[in-house]
């Protein structure tokens, strides 16, 4: 018997760093074994992530933000491996920066004002939409918060 590949392979983003891959069994097949492979887009090497009998979905988490991942599914038996499915992809969403802004410095200090500058975070995980600047005024219990 020739093995058939999984059909209708699709992805769904469940959260910022979590993706689900689903597929359908080939027509007429009740029991089948499947393997799921994954890689970051542009990488050569595929990683086997799961292999089970009657598996029709796989969820992976701890993925990097703003990254495209590719998935493919392979059917197999104890004696042979079938063809790979078409490759499908999913891109994870943006997340908060993984590191704080860097090189915070006062660039112009006057009696009644100060100008501050900084460099963006080393790992932004997408577009930085704004910064919050907290000012500690002497003699006050709370910080002054400025949304930039």
mmCIF file of N, CA, C and O in Angstrom, residues 71 79 93 95 117 120:
data_model
loop_
_atom_site.group_PDB
_atom_site.id
_atom_site.type_symbol
_atom_site.label_atom_id
_atom_site.label_comp_id
_atom_site.label_asym_id
_atom_site.label_seq_id
_atom_site.Cartn_x
_atom_site.Cartn_y
_atom_site.Cartn_z
ATOM 1 N N UNK A 71 5.824 24.469 8.962
ATOM 2 C CA UNK A 71 5.442 23.148 9.455
ATOM 3 C C UNK A 71 5.140 22.236 8.272
ATOM 4 O O UNK A 71 4.648 22.689 7.241
ATOM 5 N N UNK A 79 6.809 0.160 8.603
ATOM 6 C CA UNK A 79 7.683 -0.298 7.523
ATOM 7 C C UNK A 79 8.116 0.792 6.542
ATOM 8 O O UNK A 79 9.098 0.625 5.836
ATOM 9 N N UNK A 93 3.117 36.820 16.751
ATOM 10 C CA UNK A 93 2.807 38.245 16.903
ATOM 11 C C UNK A 93 3.930 38.995 17.619
ATOM 12 O O UNK A 93 4.843 38.396 18.191
ATOM 13 N N UNK A 95 5.518 41.290 20.580
ATOM 14 C CA UNK A 95 5.431 41.216 22.040
ATOM 15 C C UNK A 95 6.192 42.407 22.615
ATOM 16 O O UNK A 95 6.854 43.146 21.885
ATOM 17 N N UNK A 117 17.993 61.190 26.584
ATOM 18 C CA UNK A 117 18.014 60.405 25.345
ATOM 19 C C UNK A 117 18.341 58.962 25.706
ATOM 20 O O UNK A 117 18.888 58.687 26.786
ATOM 21 N N UNK A 120 17.248 52.397 21.511
ATOM 22 C CA UNK A 120 16.181 51.400 21.616
ATOM 23 C C UNK A 120 16.664 50.107 22.261
ATOM 24 O O UNK A 120 17.868 49.844 22.325
#
